């Protein structure tokens, strides 16, 4: 996939430690993407440009992370018809319940696909699942990912079972 | 669109009053869809069949509504690679905060695209936005929908302004 | 005061029953104001125009009401240097705690002066208190308002005391 | 007791530090048990096999630990008629209130016996109390356990009282 | 089953409308049981007698409902080695979150098997599942119950599907 | 008791329906008391006079009810050395959790004896228990009250047991 | 005061670090008191003896600390007519909101005077305020304490003001 | 600006680490201000004097920080007609949700302009925005501040974009 399909945005570089997990997952799936700092409150016009041009620039899914009174995902969603995935970022005071509610509780007409608090890697997987309904090669990679995930749990399960049974015998 | 693209599922027909809003929106967008009662706890094998066959049956997005210890969206998500949109249904005791957390806080690897409590119509719009990255005709309808929505707000805004200014003068 | 000093905005006319209390208070204080429907999510550009032109149009304080993932107050605050008062509107599912957190928990740099859930009349009083540091005639009205409020409590206190003492004797 | 009576399951080995307390208690009560990694979301079919075969394998009580959108206890409960004890595991973001609600708020027909957040040792005691209605030797051990627990509190109480009185005199 | 196996207790007859659902389920399963008003705070000694004699009176499982600062389930659990199932009753002020936390968050050593807020029918099913590890005839009834429950969902699912498809065609 | 011993205060007569329960209990215990409307926010100086003169006027315990940002109990407590009992009043938006936290979470040095949300009758009983360490006749009435309360529960328990056993036989 | 007037109790010596603050305050006020470990769940009969004999042993106020499903304060309150002050202890999982609700939300008839989470020193001050309505010498000490507290704040206020003004000039 | 326009107050010097951010922002805006320790509970009369004299002393906006049962902002607001900005301070037990509710949920008639938990720098900006409707020179500084803030985000955005693109190429 040579075209940039996913835009990962956040309001401040202080969100990078959480949001780069989304990038890491997309790299693993070989999905071209971009990371951008776009602030709903501090660079409104840049946000509007970003949201309104996202589709014509060829992006197909957006991932927006934000914390506290988290307005970026919902505002971006109002500026594009692309599906927007919102990542509520854990906050120092209220642990991210403020972020979760500010992102999930959108009014009728403008949905945001909300994932778990700090769930940026899941946001990337969800982006791949969305892309996979159109891009067959991403679907194949998702199948491998699922199989690997399952294999890892089974391997871990066997290891735990062996260790436990050894202790018992 | 003649093929059924969206599956709307819920664990009980008591969820229908909320979930039929999703169907109404899809009807409005002329997106073929199905409504099914599939219970994560009471018809596990039917749920598994539904989840595992959804893709090969041609579905492209799933919408799952559930309340309380809401397991259906997350379980379905673990059974398919299609994007799954979760609708937390308002509960009689805790107002749906239990539903919201049970759906949004999914572990790494299996995301659910969570919308607002009782946000079934937004779930349908999100489904359309996801489909629209592949199906051009849905995109066109989304554009009309957005324009209409905007027009309605503007009309309402003018009406309010007129009424208010009339009272003032 | 002939100039319109306060703008009361909300995202939908469904917020009017709560927000008109702000207007009623401003009428009582004879502060010229306007009521406008401006949606952060459905009429983004109108919101931007409103926010960016508010100051040059002569407004001095803005009051913005919103519920759920309540973005209007914070977004308006990012578009103007006027003080913005946010009114969290009670919601059907989470009683307005989502609105409160979405409005109060703003990031550094863009404050919103948040009042109580459904506290639109207090928003109007706060607007008057802000205006009063510049407009002497509003201060005088606030003084009368406070005195009246105090008198009403004292009258009510006397009535309760009398009724209660009568029952006792 | 030579037969394995209790199955302790969890979705990931990251839950082991909490869940091994359940095993330690069962060891103390000499109740044969097994520890297994079974993920509701990553190894669905293994979970179904585990749940559906638990009874015929001779297990009599299941203990399932899970965090966040904690679906394992409720799903296992839907797959077996054995009593299932759910342990809500403390999460990094919401402290386990999400886990607690996802486990306790089960719909009518499929109960989960929920214990405190991170309460895995209590889950094991509850398992023993359930087993004891059938297995007399476990009842005897529970009686000793209660007596010991009481004695320890009394010893601690005396020590505190002595230290405190010594300081006073 | 002629012997009384389950004791259903609550602190006040105001809890009866919720707790009688537990009795109804036990009647359906033909499990002999008793309903008693026993208050942790108003009849402490009766509570102690009840708890301490429950086992020797032949009871095998206790179900205790309580609301607010809900102490009855935990106190009864400290007075018997029988498994105690706690039903958090919905309260007028905090919707039962106080009841849930007061029952679920028990300290180490004295577990209470907590079910959902107002989940008294599930408490009865859980009681039957516990009894069924010893009483074969209850297991048979649980199997029928599960099959019926599954059949009802499937019947409802078919009805919904038919109605929906009829509307479409 | 001829002297007024208890002052019941609240910020508004809208709190009377809840707070008069405290008065009813005190009447039942024949404890002389007064009911006063004293607003922390609207009649600050009256509140200060009330708090500072309470002790010299012969009052021995104060009961203060308040809702929302409930400041009256804590402020009164800072103005007197009499014990102050705080009653968090249920609010229309947040059900009184705001009132509870605003009253209970007092800083070091100025305690408020907080009772349950809307727990005004318990506030009166607590007042009587405090008074009873000094006034023997109130202690006697408390003993009767407790005995009556216990008798009522036992009578209710017997009635429930009879009705239930009648249905069974 | 030579007689022991206050009993400080808690369920486990792990609560001592919090509860000894109550003792320190009482020492400062020269109020004789005792510290006892009494567990509602692990030493029920000792708790009953303690509660039922407290008054005849000459105690006049009880302070009970507990965390999680915090039953000790409410149970002790049901066993004595002495005023009982409850201290909700901060818990590792839910920060003490479970403790607060388990103590404050007592049913009608049995109040607990609840203070802030971990507010053991305030519990002791409240105990002194209650005792002071009978014991004049404690009132005098409370007056000194208040004056000192006020002086410390004023001294701190002056220091802050000086430092700040120095920086400015 | 040579006159002191803003008063920053808090109940204890333990609040200084949070509240000095407000002072730092005002220094940056060259707004003369004072920092004072004024306790609602420990120095009531000083608080009253402060509140009642604030306006005649020439202050135009007050900023009050408080934690837990946070009464200072609301009490000060009842003592002056100046706009009062409340800063909820994060608490050790409940993370500041108690502070937020105690400040925001003010009754009708006495508003407090509430900012985010620990949002003292935003309180200072809001103060400047309020002052700027009267003081032109503060408006100019706010314009510079906004521009700088925007520039910093853009610079950071460019840096992130460069680093990310470098990694990609």
PDB file of C-alpha atoms in Angstrom, chain A:
ATOM      1  CA  UNK A   1       0.000   0.000   0.000  1.00  0.00           C
ATOM      2  CA  UNK A   2       1.854   3.116  -1.124  1.00  0.00           C
ATOM      3  CA  UNK A   3      -0.827   5.697  -0.467  1.00  0.00           C
ATOM      4  CA  UNK A   4      -1.202   7.209   3.005  1.00  0.00           C
ATOM      5  CA  UNK A   5      -4.480   5.741   4.250  1.00  0.00           C
ATOM      6  CA  UNK A   6      -4.582   6.619   7.935  1.00  0.00           C
ATOM      7  CA  UNK A   7      -4.074   9.917   9.687  1.00  0.00           C
ATOM      8  CA  UNK A   8      -3.135   9.770  13.367  1.00  0.00           C
ATOM      9  CA  UNK A   9      -3.703  13.110  15.038  1.00  0.00           C
ATOM     10  CA  UNK A  10      -3.464  14.462  18.556  1.00  0.00           C
ATOM     11  CA  UNK A  11      -3.540  17.892  20.152  1.00  0.00           C
ATOM     12  CA  UNK A  12      -0.097  17.948  21.680  1.00  0.00           C
ATOM     13  CA  UNK A  13       3.184  16.081  21.523  1.00  0.00           C
ATOM     14  CA  UNK A  14       2.571  15.097  25.143  1.00  0.00           C
ATOM     15  CA  UNK A  15       0.078  12.593  23.701  1.00  0.00           C
ATOM     16  CA  UNK A  16       2.781  10.945  21.539  1.00  0.00           C
ATOM     17  CA  UNK A  17       3.851   8.265  24.051  1.00  0.00           C
ATOM     18  CA  UNK A  18       0.317   6.888  23.964  1.00  0.00           C
ATOM     19  CA  UNK A  19      -0.480   7.530  20.307  1.00  0.00           C
ATOM     20  CA  UNK A  20       2.713   6.134  18.796  1.00  0.00           C
ATOM     21  CA  UNK A  21       1.395   2.661  19.648  1.00  0.00           C
ATOM     22  CA  UNK A  22      -1.144   3.217  16.903  1.00  0.00           C
ATOM     23  CA  UNK A  23       1.668   3.992  14.498  1.00  0.00           C
ATOM     24  CA  UNK A  24       3.608   0.904  15.565  1.00  0.00           C
ATOM     25  CA  UNK A  25       0.617  -1.305  14.841  1.00  0.00           C
ATOM     26  CA  UNK A  26       0.075   0.288  11.435  1.00  0.00           C
ATOM     27  CA  UNK A  27       3.768  -0.209  10.607  1.00  0.00           C
ATOM     28  CA  UNK A  28       3.363  -3.856  11.516  1.00  0.00           C
ATOM     29  CA  UNK A  29       0.396  -4.055   9.133  1.00  0.00           C
ATOM     30  CA  UNK A  30       2.338  -2.080   6.509  1.00  0.00           C
ATOM     31  CA  UNK A  31      -0.397   0.521   6.298  1.00  0.00           C
ATOM     32  CA  UNK A  32       0.941   3.895   5.199  1.00  0.00           C
ATOM     33  CA  UNK A  33      -0.031   6.570   7.665  1.00  0.00           C
ATOM     34  CA  UNK A  34       0.906   9.988   8.960  1.00  0.00           C
ATOM     35  CA  UNK A  35       1.242  11.398  12.471  1.00  0.00           C
ATOM     36  CA  UNK A  36       0.201  14.994  12.948  1.00  0.00           C
ATOM     37  CA  UNK A  37      -0.149  17.402  15.843  1.00  0.00           C
ATOM     38  CA  UNK A  38      -3.449  19.210  15.330  1.00  0.00           C
ATOM     39  CA  UNK A  39      -5.036  21.011  18.245  1.00  0.00           C
ATOM     40  CA  UNK A  40      -8.802  21.554  18.371  1.00  0.00           C
ATOM     41  CA  UNK A  41      -8.300  24.484  20.715  1.00  0.00           C
ATOM     42  CA  UNK A  42      -4.955  25.981  19.772  1.00  0.00           C
ATOM     43  CA  UNK A  43      -4.866  25.539  16.004  1.00  0.00           C
ATOM     44  CA  UNK A  44      -8.541  25.534  15.052  1.00  0.00           C
ATOM     45  CA  UNK A  45      -8.024  26.508  11.440  1.00  0.00           C
ATOM     46  CA  UNK A  46      -5.315  23.907  10.914  1.00  0.00           C
ATOM     47  CA  UNK A  47      -7.721  21.364  12.392  1.00  0.00           C
ATOM     48  CA  UNK A  48     -10.421  22.461   9.988  1.00  0.00           C
ATOM     49  CA  UNK A  49      -8.080  22.254   7.025  1.00  0.00           C
ATOM     50  CA  UNK A  50      -6.890  18.868   8.133  1.00  0.00           C
ATOM     51  CA  UNK A  51     -10.405  17.524   8.606  1.00  0.00           C
ATOM     52  CA  UNK A  52     -11.853  19.003   5.447  1.00  0.00           C
ATOM     53  CA  UNK A  53      -8.984  17.921   3.197  1.00  0.00           C
ATOM     54  CA  UNK A  54      -8.440  14.486   4.687  1.00  0.00           C
ATOM     55  CA  UNK A  55     -10.666  12.696   2.224  1.00  0.00           C
ATOM     56  CA  UNK A  56      -9.417  14.433  -0.894  1.00  0.00           C
ATOM     57  CA  UNK A  57      -5.831  13.808   0.249  1.00  0.00           C
ATOM     58  CA  UNK A  58      -6.649  10.114   0.009  1.00  0.00           C
ATOM     59  CA  UNK A  59      -6.899   9.272   3.694  1.00  0.00           C
ATOM     60  CA  UNK A  60      -9.563   6.698   4.457  1.00  0.00           C
ATOM     61  CA  UNK A  61      -9.610   6.509   8.265  1.00  0.00           C
ATOM     62  CA  UNK A  62      -8.641   8.999  10.957  1.00  0.00           C
ATOM     63  CA  UNK A  63      -7.462   8.220  14.488  1.00  0.00           C
ATOM     64  CA  UNK A  64      -7.680  11.098  16.953  1.00  0.00           C
ATOM     65  CA  UNK A  65      -6.366  10.972  20.510  1.00  0.00           C
ATOM     66  CA  UNK A  66      -7.293  13.491  23.191  1.00  0.00           C
ATOM     67  CA  UNK A  67      -7.533  13.819  26.974  1.00  0.00           C
ATOM     68  CA  UNK A  68      -9.671  15.729  29.478  1.00  0.00           C
ATOM     69  CA  UNK A  69     -12.304  17.854  27.720  1.00  0.00           C
ATOM     70  CA  UNK A  70     -11.375  15.857  24.625  1.00  0.00           C
ATOM     71  CA  UNK A  71     -12.842  17.700  21.661  1.00  0.00           C
ATOM     72  CA  UNK A  72     -10.499  16.760  18.816  1.00  0.00           C
ATOM     73  CA  UNK A  73     -12.109  13.452  17.784  1.00  0.00           C
ATOM     74  CA  UNK A  74     -15.630  14.868  17.737  1.00  0.00           C
ATOM     75  CA  UNK A  75     -14.623  18.076  15.967  1.00  0.00           C
ATOM     76  CA  UNK A  76     -12.669  16.202  13.310  1.00  0.00           C
ATOM     77  CA  UNK A  77     -15.657  13.918  12.855  1.00  0.00           C
ATOM     78  CA  UNK A  78     -17.799  16.949  12.129  1.00  0.00           C
ATOM     79  CA  UNK A  79     -15.369  18.053   9.410  1.00  0.00           C
ATOM     80  CA  UNK A  80     -15.107  14.882   7.366  1.00  0.00           C
ATOM     81  CA  UNK A  81     -17.187  11.942   6.256  1.00  0.00           C
ATOM     82  CA  UNK A  82     -14.312   9.557   6.883  1.00  0.00           C
ATOM     83  CA  UNK A  83     -14.766   7.292   9.876  1.00  0.00           C
ATOM     84  CA  UNK A  84     -13.027   8.818  12.922  1.00  0.00           C
ATOM     85  CA  UNK A  85     -11.687   6.627  15.713  1.00  0.00           C
ATOM     86  CA  UNK A  86     -11.331   8.378  19.064  1.00  0.00           C
ATOM     87  CA  UNK A  87      -8.730   7.417  21.670  1.00  0.00           C
ATOM     88  CA  UNK A  88      -9.514   8.754  25.165  1.00  0.00           C
ATOM     89  CA  UNK A  89      -6.163   9.530  26.769  1.00  0.00           C
ATOM     90  CA  UNK A  90      -5.696   8.854  30.482  1.00  0.00           C
ATOM     91  CA  UNK A  91      -5.525  12.093  32.448  1.00  0.00           C
ATOM     92  CA  UNK A  92      -3.630  12.908  35.612  1.00  0.00           C
ATOM     93  CA  UNK A  93      -6.689  13.907  37.587  1.00  0.00           C
ATOM     94  CA  UNK A  94      -9.680  11.790  36.544  1.00  0.00           C
ATOM     95  CA  UNK A  95      -7.892   8.792  34.992  1.00  0.00           C
ATOM     96  CA  UNK A  96      -9.484   9.344  31.603  1.00  0.00           C
ATOM     97  CA  UNK A  97     -13.149   8.961  32.479  1.00  0.00           C
ATOM     98  CA  UNK A  98     -13.475  12.621  31.416  1.00  0.00           C
ATOM     99  CA  UNK A  99     -11.760  11.817  28.114  1.00  0.00           C
ATOM    100  CA  UNK A 100     -13.945   8.760  27.536  1.00  0.00           C
ATOM    101  CA  UNK A 101     -17.209  10.626  28.112  1.00  0.00           C
ATOM    102  CA  UNK A 102     -16.090  13.649  26.072  1.00  0.00           C
ATOM    103  CA  UNK A 103     -15.424  11.382  23.097  1.00  0.00           C
ATOM    104  CA  UNK A 104     -18.090   8.679  23.319  1.00  0.00           C
ATOM    105  CA  UNK A 105     -21.150  10.757  24.183  1.00  0.00           C
ATOM    106  CA  UNK A 106     -21.404  12.480  20.769  1.00  0.00           C
ATOM    107  CA  UNK A 107     -24.766  13.897  19.676  1.00  0.00           C
ATOM    108  CA  UNK A 108     -26.899  12.381  16.947  1.00  0.00           C
ATOM    109  CA  UNK A 109     -25.465  12.787  13.463  1.00  0.00           C
ATOM    110  CA  UNK A 110     -21.734  12.843  14.166  1.00  0.00           C
ATOM    111  CA  UNK A 111     -20.441   9.521  15.544  1.00  0.00           C
ATOM    112  CA  UNK A 112     -16.951   8.861  16.849  1.00  0.00           C
ATOM    113  CA  UNK A 113     -15.780   5.235  17.016  1.00  0.00           C
ATOM    114  CA  UNK A 114     -14.489   5.263  20.583  1.00  0.00           C
ATOM    115  CA  UNK A 115     -11.990   2.716  21.875  1.00  0.00           C
ATOM    116  CA  UNK A 116     -10.712   2.087  25.417  1.00  0.00           C
ATOM    117  CA  UNK A 117      -8.836   4.637  27.507  1.00  0.00           C
ATOM    118  CA  UNK A 118      -5.263   4.717  26.128  1.00  0.00           C
ATOM    119  CA  UNK A 119      -6.383   2.117  23.578  1.00  0.00           C
ATOM    120  CA  UNK A 120      -4.342   3.496  20.707  1.00  0.00           C
ATOM    121  CA  UNK A 121      -3.132   0.126  19.467  1.00  0.00           C
ATOM    122  CA  UNK A 122      -6.729  -1.075  19.281  1.00  0.00           C
ATOM    123  CA  UNK A 123      -7.569   2.100  17.369  1.00  0.00           C
ATOM    124  CA  UNK A 124      -5.032   1.061  14.762  1.00  0.00           C
ATOM    125  CA  UNK A 125      -6.438  -2.465  14.563  1.00  0.00           C
ATOM    126  CA  UNK A 126      -9.920  -1.058  14.162  1.00  0.00           C
ATOM    127  CA  UNK A 127      -8.594   1.187  11.386  1.00  0.00           C
ATOM    128  CA  UNK A 128      -7.176  -1.892   9.669  1.00  0.00           C
ATOM    129  CA  UNK A 129     -10.477  -3.752  10.050  1.00  0.00           C
ATOM    130  CA  UNK A 130     -12.269  -0.821   8.441  1.00  0.00           C
ATOM    131  CA  UNK A 131      -9.728  -0.621   5.620  1.00  0.00           C
ATOM    132  CA  UNK A 132      -9.886  -4.374   5.128  1.00  0.00           C
ATOM    133  CA  UNK A 133     -13.429  -4.247   3.805  1.00  0.00           C
ATOM    134  CA  UNK A 134     -11.871  -2.560   0.778  1.00  0.00           C
ATOM    135  CA  UNK A 135      -8.206  -3.575   0.818  1.00  0.00           C
ATOM    136  CA  UNK A 136      -7.809  -7.344   0.592  1.00  0.00           C
ATOM    137  CA  UNK A 137      -4.120  -7.337   1.548  1.00  0.00           C
ATOM    138  CA  UNK A 138      -4.898  -5.766   4.917  1.00  0.00           C
ATOM    139  CA  UNK A 139      -7.481  -8.441   5.587  1.00  0.00           C
ATOM    140  CA  UNK A 140      -4.831 -11.099   5.030  1.00  0.00           C
ATOM    141  CA  UNK A 141      -2.569  -9.416   7.534  1.00  0.00           C
ATOM    142  CA  UNK A 142      -5.392  -9.180  10.052  1.00  0.00           C
ATOM    143  CA  UNK A 143      -5.960 -12.898   9.670  1.00  0.00           C
ATOM    144  CA  UNK A 144      -2.292 -13.561  10.400  1.00  0.00           C
ATOM    145  CA  UNK A 145      -2.422 -11.160  13.337  1.00  0.00           C
ATOM    146  CA  UNK A 146      -5.433 -12.930  14.845  1.00  0.00           C
ATOM    147  CA  UNK A 147      -3.835 -16.331  14.360  1.00  0.00           C
ATOM    148  CA  UNK A 148      -0.599 -15.113  15.940  1.00  0.00           C
ATOM    149  CA  UNK A 149      -2.462 -13.568  18.852  1.00  0.00           C
ATOM    150  CA  UNK A 150      -4.319 -16.826  19.383  1.00  0.00           C
ATOM    151  CA  UNK A 151      -1.080 -18.811  19.131  1.00  0.00           C
ATOM    152  CA  UNK A 152       0.615 -16.600  21.697  1.00  0.00           C
ATOM    153  CA  UNK A 153      -2.233 -17.076  24.165  1.00  0.00           C
ATOM    154  CA  UNK A 154      -2.136 -20.834  23.577  1.00  0.00           C
ATOM    155  CA  UNK A 155       1.647 -20.936  24.017  1.00  0.00           C
ATOM    156  CA  UNK A 156       1.358 -18.888  27.184  1.00  0.00           C
ATOM    157  CA  UNK A 157      -1.477 -21.136  28.346  1.00  0.00           C
ATOM    158  CA  UNK A 158       0.671 -24.233  27.815  1.00  0.00           C
ATOM    159  CA  UNK A 159       3.613 -22.687  29.625  1.00  0.00           C
ATOM    160  CA  UNK A 160       1.461 -21.735  32.604  1.00  0.00           C
ATOM    161  CA  UNK A 161      -0.144 -25.171  32.665  1.00  0.00           C
ATOM    162  CA  UNK A 162       3.247 -26.928  32.546  1.00  0.00           C
ATOM    163  CA  UNK A 163       4.751 -24.767  35.271  1.00  0.00           C
ATOM    164  CA  UNK A 164       1.718 -25.259  37.416  1.00  0.00           C
ATOM    165  CA  UNK A 165       1.537 -29.016  36.876  1.00  0.00           C
ATOM    166  CA  UNK A 166       5.280 -29.367  37.548  1.00  0.00           C
ATOM    167  CA  UNK A 167       4.815 -27.623  40.891  1.00  0.00           C
ATOM    168  CA  UNK A 168       1.994 -29.999  41.704  1.00  0.00           C
ATOM    169  CA  UNK A 169       3.729 -33.291  40.853  1.00  0.00           C
TER     170      UNK A 169
END
